XYZ file of C-alpha atoms in Angstrom:
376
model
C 0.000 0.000 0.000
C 2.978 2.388 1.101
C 4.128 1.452 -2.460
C 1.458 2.043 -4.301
C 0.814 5.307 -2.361
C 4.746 6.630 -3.608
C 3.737 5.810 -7.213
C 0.669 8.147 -7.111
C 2.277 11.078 -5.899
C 5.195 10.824 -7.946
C 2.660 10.250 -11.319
C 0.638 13.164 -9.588
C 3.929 15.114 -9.132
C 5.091 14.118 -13.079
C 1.216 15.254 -14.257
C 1.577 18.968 -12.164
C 5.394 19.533 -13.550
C 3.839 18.497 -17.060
C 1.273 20.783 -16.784
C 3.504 23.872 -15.484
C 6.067 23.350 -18.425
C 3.046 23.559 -20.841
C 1.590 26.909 -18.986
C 4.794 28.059 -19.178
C 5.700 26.986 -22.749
C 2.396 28.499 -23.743
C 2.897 31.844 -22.279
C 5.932 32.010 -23.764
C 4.610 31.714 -27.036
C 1.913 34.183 -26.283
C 4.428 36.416 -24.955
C 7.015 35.945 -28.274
C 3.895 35.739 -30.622
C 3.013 39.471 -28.709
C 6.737 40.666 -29.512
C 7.113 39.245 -33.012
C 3.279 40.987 -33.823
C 5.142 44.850 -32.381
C 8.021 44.023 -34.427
C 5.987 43.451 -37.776
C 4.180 46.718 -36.641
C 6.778 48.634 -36.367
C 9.072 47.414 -38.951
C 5.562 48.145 -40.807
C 5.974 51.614 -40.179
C 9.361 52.195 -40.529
C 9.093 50.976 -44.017
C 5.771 53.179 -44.902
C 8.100 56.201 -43.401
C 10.886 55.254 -45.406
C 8.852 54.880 -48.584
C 6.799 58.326 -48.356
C 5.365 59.980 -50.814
C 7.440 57.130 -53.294
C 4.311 54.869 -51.729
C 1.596 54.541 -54.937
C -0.998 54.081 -51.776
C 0.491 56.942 -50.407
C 0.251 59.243 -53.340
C -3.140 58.095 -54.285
C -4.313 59.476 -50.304
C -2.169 62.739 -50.743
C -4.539 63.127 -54.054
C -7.732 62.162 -52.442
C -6.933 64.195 -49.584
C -6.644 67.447 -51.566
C -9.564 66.649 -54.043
C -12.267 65.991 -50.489
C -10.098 69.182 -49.246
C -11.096 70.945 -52.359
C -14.514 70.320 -52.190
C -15.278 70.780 -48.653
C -13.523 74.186 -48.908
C -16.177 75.682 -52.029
C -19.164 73.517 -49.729
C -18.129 76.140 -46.934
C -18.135 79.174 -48.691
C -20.916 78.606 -50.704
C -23.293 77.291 -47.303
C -21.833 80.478 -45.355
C -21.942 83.147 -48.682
C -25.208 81.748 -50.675
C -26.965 80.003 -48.434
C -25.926 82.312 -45.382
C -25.460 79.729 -42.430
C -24.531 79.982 -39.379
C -20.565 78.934 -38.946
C -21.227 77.425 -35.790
C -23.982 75.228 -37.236
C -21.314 74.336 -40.502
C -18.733 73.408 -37.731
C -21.009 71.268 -35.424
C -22.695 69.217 -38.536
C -19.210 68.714 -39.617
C -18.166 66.797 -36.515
C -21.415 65.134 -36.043
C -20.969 63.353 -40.089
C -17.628 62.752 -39.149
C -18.244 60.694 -35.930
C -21.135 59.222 -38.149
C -18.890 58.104 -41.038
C -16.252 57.316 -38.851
C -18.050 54.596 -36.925
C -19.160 53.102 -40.037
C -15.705 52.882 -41.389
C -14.323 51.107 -38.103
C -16.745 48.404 -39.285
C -16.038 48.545 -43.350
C -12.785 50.240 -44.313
C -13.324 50.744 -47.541
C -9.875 49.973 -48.659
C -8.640 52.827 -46.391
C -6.849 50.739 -44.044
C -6.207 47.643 -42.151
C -7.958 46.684 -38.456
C -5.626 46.303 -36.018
C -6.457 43.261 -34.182
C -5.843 43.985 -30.270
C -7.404 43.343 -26.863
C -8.974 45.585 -25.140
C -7.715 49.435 -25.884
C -4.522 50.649 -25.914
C -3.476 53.002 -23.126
C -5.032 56.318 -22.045
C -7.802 55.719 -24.533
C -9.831 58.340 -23.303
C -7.651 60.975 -21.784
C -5.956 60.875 -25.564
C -9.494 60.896 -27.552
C -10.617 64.088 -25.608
C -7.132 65.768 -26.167
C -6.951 65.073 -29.890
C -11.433 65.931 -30.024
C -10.708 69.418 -27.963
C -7.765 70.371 -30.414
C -10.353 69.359 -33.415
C -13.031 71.398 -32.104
C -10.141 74.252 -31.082
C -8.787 74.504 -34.191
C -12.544 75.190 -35.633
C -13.440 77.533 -33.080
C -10.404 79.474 -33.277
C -10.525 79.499 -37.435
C -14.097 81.726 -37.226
C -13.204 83.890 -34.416
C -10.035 84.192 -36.866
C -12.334 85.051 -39.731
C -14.602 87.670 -37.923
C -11.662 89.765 -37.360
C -9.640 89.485 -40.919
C -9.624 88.616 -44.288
C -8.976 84.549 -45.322
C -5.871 86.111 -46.775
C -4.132 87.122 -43.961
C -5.010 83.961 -42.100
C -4.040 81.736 -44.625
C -0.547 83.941 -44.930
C -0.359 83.072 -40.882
C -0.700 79.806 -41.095
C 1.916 79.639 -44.056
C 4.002 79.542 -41.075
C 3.066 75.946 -39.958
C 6.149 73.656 -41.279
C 7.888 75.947 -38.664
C 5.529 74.655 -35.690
C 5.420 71.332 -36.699
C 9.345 71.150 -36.559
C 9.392 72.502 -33.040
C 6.134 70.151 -31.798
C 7.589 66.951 -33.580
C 10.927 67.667 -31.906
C 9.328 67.688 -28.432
C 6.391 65.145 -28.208
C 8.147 62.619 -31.052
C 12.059 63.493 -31.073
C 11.812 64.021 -34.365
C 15.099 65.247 -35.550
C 15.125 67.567 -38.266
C 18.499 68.357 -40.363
C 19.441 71.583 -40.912
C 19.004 71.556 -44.797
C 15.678 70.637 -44.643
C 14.926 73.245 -41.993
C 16.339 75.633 -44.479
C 13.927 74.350 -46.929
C 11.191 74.965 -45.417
C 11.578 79.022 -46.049
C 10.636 79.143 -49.687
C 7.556 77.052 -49.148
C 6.156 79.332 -46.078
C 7.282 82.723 -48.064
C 5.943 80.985 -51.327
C 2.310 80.453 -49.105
C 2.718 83.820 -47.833
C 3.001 85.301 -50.897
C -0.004 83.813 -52.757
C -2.236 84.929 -50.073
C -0.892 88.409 -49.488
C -3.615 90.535 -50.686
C -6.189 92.578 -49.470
C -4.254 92.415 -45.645
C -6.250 93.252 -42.878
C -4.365 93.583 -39.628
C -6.218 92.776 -36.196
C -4.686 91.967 -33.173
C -7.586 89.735 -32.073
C -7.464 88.219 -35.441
C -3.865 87.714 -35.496
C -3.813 85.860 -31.963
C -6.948 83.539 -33.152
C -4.894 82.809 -36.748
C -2.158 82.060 -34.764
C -3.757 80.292 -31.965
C -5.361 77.850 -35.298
C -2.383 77.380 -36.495
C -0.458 75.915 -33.619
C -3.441 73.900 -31.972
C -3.841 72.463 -35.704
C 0.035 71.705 -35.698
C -0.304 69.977 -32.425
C -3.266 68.091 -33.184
C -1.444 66.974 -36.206
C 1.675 65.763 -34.142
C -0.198 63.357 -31.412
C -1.986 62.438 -34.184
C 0.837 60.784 -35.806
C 1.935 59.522 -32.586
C -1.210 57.601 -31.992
C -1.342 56.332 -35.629
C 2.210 55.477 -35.828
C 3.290 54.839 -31.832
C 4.243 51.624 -31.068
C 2.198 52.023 -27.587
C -1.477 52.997 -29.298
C -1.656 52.444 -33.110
C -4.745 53.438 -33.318
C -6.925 53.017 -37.205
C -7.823 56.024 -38.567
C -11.124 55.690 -38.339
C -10.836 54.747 -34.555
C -9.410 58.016 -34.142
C -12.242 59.932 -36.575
C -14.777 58.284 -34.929
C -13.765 59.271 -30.625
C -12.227 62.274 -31.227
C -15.150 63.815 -33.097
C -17.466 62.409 -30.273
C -15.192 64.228 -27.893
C -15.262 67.163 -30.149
C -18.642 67.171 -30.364
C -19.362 66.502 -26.205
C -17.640 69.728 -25.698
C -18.784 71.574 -28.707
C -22.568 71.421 -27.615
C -22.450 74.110 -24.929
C -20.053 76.164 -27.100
C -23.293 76.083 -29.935
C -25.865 77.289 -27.665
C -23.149 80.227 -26.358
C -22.309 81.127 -29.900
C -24.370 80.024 -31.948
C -27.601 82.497 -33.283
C -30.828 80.469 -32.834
C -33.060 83.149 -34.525
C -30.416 83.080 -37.688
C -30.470 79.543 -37.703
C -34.431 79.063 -37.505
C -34.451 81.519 -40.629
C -31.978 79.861 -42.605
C -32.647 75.911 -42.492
C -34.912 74.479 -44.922
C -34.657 71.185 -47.350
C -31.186 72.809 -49.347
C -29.383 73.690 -46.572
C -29.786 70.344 -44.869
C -28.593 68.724 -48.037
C -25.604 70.871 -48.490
C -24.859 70.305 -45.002
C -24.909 66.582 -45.243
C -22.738 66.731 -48.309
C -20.401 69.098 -46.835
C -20.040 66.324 -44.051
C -19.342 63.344 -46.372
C -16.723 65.386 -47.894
C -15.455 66.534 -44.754
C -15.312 63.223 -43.026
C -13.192 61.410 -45.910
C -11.187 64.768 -46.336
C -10.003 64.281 -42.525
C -9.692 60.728 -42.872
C -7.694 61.085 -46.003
C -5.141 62.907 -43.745
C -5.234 60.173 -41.100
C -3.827 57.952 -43.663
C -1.659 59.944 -45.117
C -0.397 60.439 -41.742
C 0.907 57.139 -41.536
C 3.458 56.892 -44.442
C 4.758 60.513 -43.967
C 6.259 62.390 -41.049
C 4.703 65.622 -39.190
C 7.038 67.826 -40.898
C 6.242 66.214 -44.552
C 2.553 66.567 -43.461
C 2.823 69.590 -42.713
C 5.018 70.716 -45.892
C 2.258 68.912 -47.995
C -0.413 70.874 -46.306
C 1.040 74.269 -46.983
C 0.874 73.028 -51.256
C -2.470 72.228 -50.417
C -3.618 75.182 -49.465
C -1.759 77.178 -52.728
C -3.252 74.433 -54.716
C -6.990 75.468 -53.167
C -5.934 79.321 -54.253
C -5.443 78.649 -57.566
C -8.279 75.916 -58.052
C -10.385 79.402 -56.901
C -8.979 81.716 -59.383
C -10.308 79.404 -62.323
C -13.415 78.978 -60.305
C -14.268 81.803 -58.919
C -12.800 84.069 -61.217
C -10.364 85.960 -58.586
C -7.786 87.928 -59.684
C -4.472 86.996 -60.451
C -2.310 88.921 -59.097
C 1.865 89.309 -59.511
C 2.707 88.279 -56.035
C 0.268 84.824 -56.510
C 2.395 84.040 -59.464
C 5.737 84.414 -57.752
C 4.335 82.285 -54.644
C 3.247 79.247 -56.344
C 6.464 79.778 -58.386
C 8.039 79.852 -54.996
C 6.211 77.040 -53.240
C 7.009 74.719 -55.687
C 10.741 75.478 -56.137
C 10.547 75.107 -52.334
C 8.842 71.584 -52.135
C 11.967 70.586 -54.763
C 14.491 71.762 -52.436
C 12.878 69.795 -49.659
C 12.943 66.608 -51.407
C 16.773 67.209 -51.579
C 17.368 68.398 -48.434
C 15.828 65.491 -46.801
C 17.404 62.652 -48.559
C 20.771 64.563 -48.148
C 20.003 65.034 -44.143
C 19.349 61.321 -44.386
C 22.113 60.470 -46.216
C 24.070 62.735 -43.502
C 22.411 61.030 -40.710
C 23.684 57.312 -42.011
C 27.085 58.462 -42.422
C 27.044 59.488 -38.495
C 25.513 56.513 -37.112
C 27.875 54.525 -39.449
C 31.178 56.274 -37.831
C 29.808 56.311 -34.161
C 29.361 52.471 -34.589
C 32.568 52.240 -36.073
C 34.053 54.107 -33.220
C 32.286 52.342 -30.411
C 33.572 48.822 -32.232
C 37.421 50.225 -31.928
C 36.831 51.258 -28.357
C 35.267 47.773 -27.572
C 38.202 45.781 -29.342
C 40.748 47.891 -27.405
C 38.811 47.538 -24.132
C 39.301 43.622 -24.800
C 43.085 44.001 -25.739
């Protein structure tokens, strides 16, 4: 019996060691199969950095991205000229098609991405969807007080100083480093901006703090954006971050609308059209926004921002042939300017690059010497 009774335990002893090495060989496979998945992620991301605007995918967004921009732009100023709306309504319908849209497209992605399968959410969820949703609805707010005070051409010559934000922001929240020939490169494209916009001037010092107060919230936003796209810790999907930041946006834009928004204009104004342009304005807005999120992900801040400031002498032009505005000497000699500018930053990037291999190369080499006369 005493026998008998030493051959259970020690099968009972073999069956608990069995089952620990199996735990524990199981775990570590979850745990390697967890590592290997962040490594594929972020040599994912290095490569989409690497590739740019080179990326067909990538190109294709930057396209899309000013074509929704385009249209969403001549949706506003026809709803706030023609159809006289009220901005705040234009703003609040914007965020409230985007959160729309956005849910639907966590669900189908339409080709604009790929889920990220995870557990749970990633870190700070919340705290970082209300940050990124009050910057959104900021950036709004700030762009009409900004437009009460002066002319879209003096804002838009403002924010032609946005590459130089972005450099600044990247290099604190991201470490971004930027080289100092594509720093330099960056001039011609904010003078070229400034120049296509610099007519009809009007100088207010309310104004000029709510232009600039746009500009860097929109910078900012821009940069934890990419940090929660791209970030090893969150990678979040674009539409993820449409969809909770414009329900944060939204959450704290409702008791901004009934402050600031005019009821009695608003109760004059709606009707069958201006719900339909509204809704289309939306659409366009949503997949303009979205378009960016993207894009966001193959490019860095400073590139995003750099493509952003073309945009917007792209949408100047596109309104001279459409709007018949007047061309004037200085437009010429800015686009002229931009685009000489966006050449030199091509350069100036791959030569920083090239600049920044060369380093790491000799520091290596240096640290291997040091090591092998360490050992000597």
């Amino acid at each position: 019996m005493t026998h008998e009774k030493e051959i259970d335990q020690c099968t009972s002893f073999d069956e608990r060691s069995r089952e620990r090495h199996l735990s524990g060989t199981y775990l570590d496979d979850m745990t390697s199969d967890t590592q290997g998945k962040a490594q594929l992620a972020r040599r994912t991301s290095q490569n989409k950095e690497k590739a740019g605007l080179r990326d067909g995918r990538a190109f294709c967004f930057l396209i899309l991205w000013y074509i929704f921009s385009a249209f969403t732009l001549f949706l506003n100023k026809y709803i706030l000229t023609t159809l006289r709306s009220d901005p705040m309504l234009l703003g609040a319908m914007q965020m409230v098609m985007t959160a729309m849209f956005g849910f639907i497209q966590m669900y189908l992605p339409l080709g604009f991405y790929t889920p990220v399968d995870r557990e749970g959410k990633p870190p700070n969820f919340w705290r970082n969807m209300v940050l990124v949703g009050t910057m959104r609805f900021s950036t709004v707010v700030l762009g009409l007080v900004a437009l009460k005070y002066v002319a879209v051409s003096f804002t838009e010559t403002v924010k032609s100083s946005a590459p130089l934000f972005t450099v600044f922001i990247s290099q604190v929240l991201i470490g971004e480093y930027t080289g100092l020939y594509t720093f330099l490169s960056l001039i011609p494209i904010m003078l070229g901006l400034a120049l296509c916009s610099a007519y009809e001037l009007s100088f207010n010092v309310q104004g000029f703090i709510a232009a600039l107060a746009t500009n860097l919230t929109e910078c900012l936003q821009n940069v934890y954006s990419k940090l929660l796209i791209s970030g090893e810790k969150y990678r979040y999907t674009p539409a993820e971050l449409q969809f909770y930041t414009s329900i944060a946006s939204v959450g704290v834009q409702i008791p901004a609308c009934f402050m600031m928004m005019n009821l009695d204009k608003v109760r004059d104004t709606l009707d069958v059209t201006m719900i339909f342009f509204l809704v289309i304005n939306g659409i366009f807005f949503h997949f303009q926004s979205i378009s960016a999120y993207v894009l966001m992900d193959y490019i860095s801040p400073v590139t995003h921002s750099v493509a952003n400031t073309v945009k917007r002498a792209f949408l100047i032009w596109i309104s001279v042939l459409l709007f018949g505005n007047p061309v004037t000497f200085l437009s010429g000699l800015g686009t002229i300017t931009v685009t000489i500018g966006v050449l030199l930053y091509t350069k100036a990037k791959q030569h920083d690059h090239n600049l920044m291999q060369v380093r790491e190369r000799y520091v290596k080499g240096v640290d291997a010497q040091e090591v092998v006369v360490h050992e000597m």
